[in-house]
Amino acid sequence: MCTAATYKTKDFYFGRTLDYEFSYGDEITITPRNYVFNLRHMGTLSKHYALIGMAHVAGDYPLYYDAINEKGLGMAGLNFVGNAVYNEVEEGRENVAQFEFIPWILGKCATVKEARELLSRINLVKTPFSEQLPCAQLHWIIADKEGAIVVESMADGFHVWDDPAGVLTNNPPFDQQMFMLNNYMHLSPKQPENYFSDQLGLKAYSRGMGALGLPGDLSSASRFARVAYVREHSFSGESEAESVSQFFHILGSVDQQRGCCEVEPGKYEITLYSSCCNGDKGIYYYTTYENHQISAVDMHHEDLDGAALVRYPVLQGEKIYMQN
Ligand SMILES: C[C@H](CCC(=O)NCCS(=O)(=O)O)[C@H]1CC[C@H]2[C@@H]3CC[C@@H]4C[C@H](O)CC[C@]4(C)[C@H]3C[C@H](O)[C@]12C
């Protein structure tokens, strides 16, 4: 499972949690403007916007899980198992392999509006990256400071949904996730009023009772409702530190602790990392399961006119600040 969200204060923030039982081996990866993408069906993409994000680099190719570009457009792929269906290559169309989708959109588009235009022509195809890395079944959130959309390639067609909630998790399909939010319209950060009965003397005996009924489990539908609620009510200062801090708190509402989601006997899904990109500044912040300290890589500290990938390892290990 995974969760993605957007957030806006003075700047635009975009990030996700990546939940799984093992890591593919990821690095914070900057793709400068002149790195040449050898596309499977579309020739080369040799001049494009610079990207920063989390990727598994295989044979010098950045397989991005989530990234932002230098224009502040962000995109993340999340599991969509059992629902994602990709197409066959069709002559005369813009055939983009699933693993090329993030560079294709972020390399060429500055805004969600431009992404919509490109999406109207795309044929997302099932060509795998390699035998070792078969096609992942994913859906995607694409977002900028103006708004977000969700892309789902399914048996019943290619869907581009408006995402006014600014969040995405996993199954079921996005329109169903949005519909289920109707179930929670009574939730509120304010204390509840007693509409139950004026005969029973009911009263709010604790703070926070306005959100009683917000699901607390780790299922995808519950995480969707929870992160949508927390994001919707989020309130923070506008500074970089306050915004980044608040963003990690939003994602913290759907954090997965080792032991609570068993995928096979003795194996647990956990939040391997959480990320927060500042889309305006091109900074990728992250924490990991083993490292709560926020680390960051700034794309503008690198030569974005280069042609070679710039890769930083994910820093692990808790750094505890001893005060005495
Ligand atoms: C495992 C992750 C989703 C985690 C998740 O959601 N776990 C809940 C399971 S469940 O939903 O609850 O059942 C996903 C998210 C992004 C993916 C990579 C995208 C690039 C590339 C695409 C290629 O085609 C295949 C290899 C590749 C490196 C992918 C590997 C893997 O697939 C990644 C990491």
PDB file of C-alpha atoms in Angstrom, residues 38-200:
ATOM      1  CA  ASN A  38      15.901   5.816 -24.983  1.00  0.00           C
ATOM      2  CA  LEU A  39      12.197   5.165 -25.221  1.00  0.00           C
ATOM      3  CA  ARG A  40      10.965   1.751 -26.314  1.00  0.00           C
ATOM      4  CA  HIS A  41       8.531   2.941 -28.962  1.00  0.00           C
ATOM      5  CA  MET A  42       9.004   6.703 -29.270  1.00  0.00           C
ATOM      6  CA  GLY A  43      12.666   7.183 -30.215  1.00  0.00           C
ATOM      7  CA  THR A  44      14.661   9.299 -27.788  1.00  0.00           C
ATOM      8  CA  LEU A  45      13.663  11.993 -25.329  1.00  0.00           C
ATOM      9  CA  SER A  46      16.885  13.947 -25.156  1.00  0.00           C
ATOM     10  CA  LYS A  47      15.843  17.456 -24.075  1.00  0.00           C
ATOM     11  CA  HIS A  48      13.368  17.637 -21.235  1.00  0.00           C
ATOM     12  CA  TYR A  49      12.688  19.209 -17.882  1.00  0.00           C
ATOM     13  CA  ALA A  50      14.983  18.120 -15.056  1.00  0.00           C
ATOM     14  CA  LEU A  51      13.489  15.678 -12.539  1.00  0.00           C
ATOM     15  CA  ILE A  52      14.141  14.723  -8.950  1.00  0.00           C
ATOM     16  CA  GLY A  53      12.572  11.785  -7.187  1.00  0.00           C
ATOM     17  CA  MET A  54      12.869   8.292  -5.813  1.00  0.00           C
ATOM     18  CA  ALA A  55      13.941   5.733  -8.377  1.00  0.00           C
ATOM     19  CA  HIS A  56      15.364   2.298  -8.775  1.00  0.00           C
ATOM     20  CA  VAL A  57      18.183   2.801 -11.268  1.00  0.00           C
ATOM     21  CA  ALA A  58      18.614  -0.199 -13.551  1.00  0.00           C
ATOM     22  CA  GLY A  59      21.322  -0.094 -16.231  1.00  0.00           C
ATOM     23  CA  ASP A  60      21.570   3.710 -15.918  1.00  0.00           C
ATOM     24  CA  TYR A  61      17.785   4.048 -16.417  1.00  0.00           C
ATOM     25  CA  PRO A  62      15.833   5.825 -13.633  1.00  0.00           C
ATOM     26  CA  LEU A  63      12.692   3.813 -12.838  1.00  0.00           C
ATOM     27  CA  TYR A  64      10.875   6.515 -10.906  1.00  0.00           C
ATOM     28  CA  TYR A  65       8.301   5.719  -8.213  1.00  0.00           C
ATOM     29  CA  ASP A  66       7.590   9.403  -7.596  1.00  0.00           C
ATOM     30  CA  ALA A  67       9.185  12.630  -8.779  1.00  0.00           C
ATOM     31  CA  ILE A  68       8.744  16.334  -9.430  1.00  0.00           C
ATOM     32  CA  ASN A  69      10.158  18.373 -12.260  1.00  0.00           C
ATOM     33  CA  GLU A  70      11.806  21.771 -12.208  1.00  0.00           C
ATOM     34  CA  LYS A  71       8.472  23.417 -13.108  1.00  0.00           C
ATOM     35  CA  GLY A  72       6.740  22.075  -9.997  1.00  0.00           C
ATOM     36  CA  LEU A  73       4.752  19.255 -11.579  1.00  0.00           C
ATOM     37  CA  GLY A  74       4.711  16.088  -9.470  1.00  0.00           C
ATOM     38  CA  MET A  75       3.739  12.504 -10.248  1.00  0.00           C
ATOM     39  CA  ALA A  76       3.678   9.276  -8.243  1.00  0.00           C
ATOM     40  CA  GLY A  77       2.870   5.656  -9.090  1.00  0.00           C
ATOM     41  CA  LEU A  78       0.949   3.603  -6.526  1.00  0.00           C
ATOM     42  CA  ASN A  79      -0.083  -0.036  -6.599  1.00  0.00           C
ATOM     43  CA  PHE A  80      -3.327  -0.757  -8.403  1.00  0.00           C
ATOM     44  CA  VAL A  81      -3.202  -4.537  -8.351  1.00  0.00           C
ATOM     45  CA  GLY A  82      -5.951  -6.393 -10.164  1.00  0.00           C
ATOM     46  CA  ASN A  83      -7.254  -3.232 -11.838  1.00  0.00           C
ATOM     47  CA  ALA A  84      -4.383  -1.868 -13.932  1.00  0.00           C
ATOM     48  CA  VAL A  85      -4.551  -3.005 -17.548  1.00  0.00           C
ATOM     49  CA  TYR A  86      -2.074  -1.712 -20.135  1.00  0.00           C
ATOM     50  CA  ASN A  87      -2.470  -1.755 -23.894  1.00  0.00           C
ATOM     51  CA  GLU A  88      -0.736  -3.338 -26.866  1.00  0.00           C
ATOM     52  CA  VAL A  89       1.414  -1.099 -29.055  1.00  0.00           C
ATOM     53  CA  GLU A  90      -0.623   0.573 -31.776  1.00  0.00           C
ATOM     54  CA  GLU A  91       0.902   1.943 -34.933  1.00  0.00           C
ATOM     55  CA  GLY A  92       0.612   5.734 -35.243  1.00  0.00           C
ATOM     56  CA  ARG A  93      -0.060   6.414 -31.548  1.00  0.00           C
ATOM     57  CA  GLU A  94       2.123   7.766 -28.746  1.00  0.00           C
ATOM     58  CA  ASN A  95       3.061   4.388 -27.278  1.00  0.00           C
ATOM     59  CA  VAL A  96       4.575   4.916 -23.854  1.00  0.00           C
ATOM     60  CA  ALA A  97       5.665   1.939 -21.767  1.00  0.00           C
ATOM     61  CA  GLN A  98       4.300   1.935 -18.257  1.00  0.00           C
ATOM     62  CA  PHE A  99       7.780   2.354 -16.709  1.00  0.00           C
ATOM     63  CA  GLU A 100       8.394   5.397 -18.979  1.00  0.00           C
ATOM     64  CA  PHE A 101       5.228   7.176 -17.907  1.00  0.00           C
ATOM     65  CA  ILE A 102       6.724   9.443 -15.211  1.00  0.00           C
ATOM     66  CA  PRO A 103       9.636  10.730 -17.354  1.00  0.00           C
ATOM     67  CA  TRP A 104       7.295  11.111 -20.336  1.00  0.00           C
ATOM     68  CA  ILE A 105       4.892  13.378 -18.449  1.00  0.00           C
ATOM     69  CA  LEU A 106       7.320  15.205 -16.170  1.00  0.00           C
ATOM     70  CA  GLY A 107       9.916  15.565 -18.920  1.00  0.00           C
ATOM     71  CA  LYS A 108       7.477  17.340 -21.228  1.00  0.00           C
ATOM     72  CA  CYS A 109       4.841  19.095 -19.120  1.00  0.00           C
ATOM     73  CA  ALA A 110       5.052  22.100 -16.821  1.00  0.00           C
ATOM     74  CA  THR A 111       1.493  21.885 -15.492  1.00  0.00           C
ATOM     75  CA  VAL A 112      -1.425  19.507 -14.968  1.00  0.00           C
ATOM     76  CA  LYS A 113      -3.143  21.292 -17.858  1.00  0.00           C
ATOM     77  CA  GLU A 114      -0.295  20.391 -20.202  1.00  0.00           C
ATOM     78  CA  ALA A 115      -0.250  16.849 -18.812  1.00  0.00           C
ATOM     79  CA  ARG A 116      -3.952  16.459 -19.652  1.00  0.00           C
ATOM     80  CA  GLU A 117      -3.170  17.443 -23.236  1.00  0.00           C
ATOM     81  CA  LEU A 118      -0.395  14.842 -23.508  1.00  0.00           C
ATOM     82  CA  LEU A 119      -2.583  12.226 -21.806  1.00  0.00           C
ATOM     83  CA  SER A 120      -5.262  12.701 -24.441  1.00  0.00           C
ATOM     84  CA  ARG A 121      -2.873  11.253 -27.021  1.00  0.00           C
ATOM     85  CA  ILE A 122      -1.058   8.585 -24.999  1.00  0.00           C
ATOM     86  CA  ASN A 123      -1.316   4.836 -25.463  1.00  0.00           C
ATOM     87  CA  LEU A 124       0.048   3.364 -22.236  1.00  0.00           C
ATOM     88  CA  VAL A 125       1.554   0.007 -23.188  1.00  0.00           C
ATOM     89  CA  LYS A 126       2.496  -3.161 -21.359  1.00  0.00           C
ATOM     90  CA  THR A 127       6.105  -3.458 -22.612  1.00  0.00           C
ATOM     91  CA  PRO A 128       8.072  -4.570 -19.531  1.00  0.00           C
ATOM     92  CA  PHE A 129      11.371  -2.971 -18.536  1.00  0.00           C
ATOM     93  CA  SER A 130      13.107  -6.345 -18.373  1.00  0.00           C
ATOM     94  CA  GLU A 131      12.484  -9.967 -17.526  1.00  0.00           C
ATOM     95  CA  GLN A 132      13.626  -9.299 -13.965  1.00  0.00           C
ATOM     96  CA  LEU A 133      11.353  -6.246 -13.651  1.00  0.00           C
ATOM     97  CA  PRO A 134       7.975  -7.114 -15.155  1.00  0.00           C
ATOM     98  CA  CYS A 135       5.243  -4.493 -15.450  1.00  0.00           C
ATOM     99  CA  ALA A 136       4.077  -3.127 -12.110  1.00  0.00           C
ATOM    100  CA  GLN A 137       0.306  -2.661 -11.819  1.00  0.00           C
ATOM    101  CA  LEU A 138       0.006   0.989 -10.922  1.00  0.00           C
ATOM    102  CA  HIS A 139      -2.176   4.072 -11.069  1.00  0.00           C
ATOM    103  CA  TRP A 140      -0.846   7.599 -10.819  1.00  0.00           C
ATOM    104  CA  ILE A 141      -1.481  10.984  -9.264  1.00  0.00           C
ATOM    105  CA  ILE A 142      -0.238  14.019 -11.196  1.00  0.00           C
ATOM    106  CA  ALA A 143      -0.339  17.374  -9.424  1.00  0.00           C
ATOM    107  CA  ASP A 144       0.775  20.976  -9.459  1.00  0.00           C
ATOM    108  CA  LYS A 145      -0.078  23.971  -7.277  1.00  0.00           C
ATOM    109  CA  GLU A 146      -3.410  24.386  -9.087  1.00  0.00           C
ATOM    110  CA  GLY A 147      -4.749  20.868  -8.591  1.00  0.00           C
ATOM    111  CA  ALA A 148      -4.431  17.137  -9.064  1.00  0.00           C
ATOM    112  CA  ILE A 149      -5.607  14.401 -11.409  1.00  0.00           C
ATOM    113  CA  VAL A 150      -5.504  10.613 -11.191  1.00  0.00           C
ATOM    114  CA  VAL A 151      -4.741   8.348 -14.153  1.00  0.00           C
ATOM    115  CA  GLU A 152      -6.085   4.797 -14.246  1.00  0.00           C
ATOM    116  CA  SER A 153      -5.627   2.475 -17.205  1.00  0.00           C
ATOM    117  CA  MET A 154      -8.265  -0.235 -16.769  1.00  0.00           C
ATOM    118  CA  ALA A 155     -10.118  -2.919 -18.701  1.00  0.00           C
ATOM    119  CA  ASP A 156     -12.978  -0.463 -19.240  1.00  0.00           C
ATOM    120  CA  GLY A 157     -10.727   2.264 -20.582  1.00  0.00           C
ATOM    121  CA  PHE A 158      -8.191   4.977 -19.826  1.00  0.00           C
ATOM    122  CA  HIS A 159      -9.460   7.276 -17.080  1.00  0.00           C
ATOM    123  CA  VAL A 160      -8.217  10.730 -16.159  1.00  0.00           C
ATOM    124  CA  TRP A 161     -10.065  11.772 -13.012  1.00  0.00           C
ATOM    125  CA  ASP A 162     -10.090  15.168 -11.338  1.00  0.00           C
ATOM    126  CA  ASP A 163      -8.775  14.699  -7.810  1.00  0.00           C
ATOM    127  CA  PRO A 164     -10.147  17.558  -5.708  1.00  0.00           C
ATOM    128  CA  ALA A 165      -9.180  15.673  -2.520  1.00  0.00           C
ATOM    129  CA  GLY A 166      -5.495  15.824  -3.537  1.00  0.00           C
ATOM    130  CA  VAL A 167      -4.801  12.288  -2.320  1.00  0.00           C
ATOM    131  CA  LEU A 168      -4.415   8.778  -3.717  1.00  0.00           C
ATOM    132  CA  THR A 169      -4.003   5.336  -2.148  1.00  0.00           C
ATOM    133  CA  ASN A 170      -4.574   1.962  -3.822  1.00  0.00           C
ATOM    134  CA  ASN A 171      -7.714  -0.089  -4.621  1.00  0.00           C
ATOM    135  CA  PRO A 172     -10.579   0.312  -5.342  1.00  0.00           C
ATOM    136  CA  PRO A 173     -10.647   2.590  -8.430  1.00  0.00           C
ATOM    137  CA  PHE A 174     -10.537   6.302  -7.745  1.00  0.00           C
ATOM    138  CA  ASP A 175     -14.199   7.108  -8.455  1.00  0.00           C
ATOM    139  CA  GLN A 176     -15.224   4.548  -5.816  1.00  0.00           C
ATOM    140  CA  GLN A 177     -12.741   5.977  -3.299  1.00  0.00           C
ATOM    141  CA  MET A 178     -14.231   9.438  -3.841  1.00  0.00           C
ATOM    142  CA  PHE A 179     -17.770   8.114  -3.528  1.00  0.00           C
ATOM    143  CA  MET A 180     -16.980   6.473  -0.195  1.00  0.00           C
ATOM    144  CA  LEU A 181     -15.967   9.869   1.214  1.00  0.00           C
ATOM    145  CA  ASN A 182     -19.720  10.540   1.370  1.00  0.00           C
ATOM    146  CA  ASN A 183     -19.748   8.184   4.345  1.00  0.00           C
ATOM    147  CA  TYR A 184     -17.600  10.607   6.310  1.00  0.00           C
ATOM    148  CA  MET A 185     -19.222  13.968   5.569  1.00  0.00           C
ATOM    149  CA  HIS A 186     -20.331  14.294   9.212  1.00  0.00           C
ATOM    150  CA  LEU A 187     -16.755  14.236  10.547  1.00  0.00           C
ATOM    151  CA  SER A 188     -15.388  17.448  11.937  1.00  0.00           C
ATOM    152  CA  PRO A 189     -12.476  18.852  13.949  1.00  0.00           C
ATOM    153  CA  LYS A 190     -15.109  20.602  16.083  1.00  0.00           C
ATOM    154  CA  GLN A 191     -16.747  18.934  19.044  1.00  0.00           C
ATOM    155  CA  PRO A 192     -19.959  17.094  18.116  1.00  0.00           C
ATOM    156  CA  GLU A 193     -23.435  18.314  18.992  1.00  0.00           C
ATOM    157  CA  ASN A 194     -25.849  15.898  20.555  1.00  0.00           C
ATOM    158  CA  TYR A 195     -28.475  15.146  17.891  1.00  0.00           C
ATOM    159  CA  PHE A 196     -28.906  11.593  19.183  1.00  0.00           C
ATOM    160  CA  SER A 197     -31.381  12.322  21.922  1.00  0.00           C
ATOM    161  CA  ASP A 198     -32.202  15.132  24.310  1.00  0.00           C
ATOM    162  CA  GLN A 199     -33.488  12.532  26.766  1.00  0.00           C
ATOM    163  CA  LEU A 200     -30.166  10.789  27.389  1.00  0.00           C
TER     164      LEU A 200
END
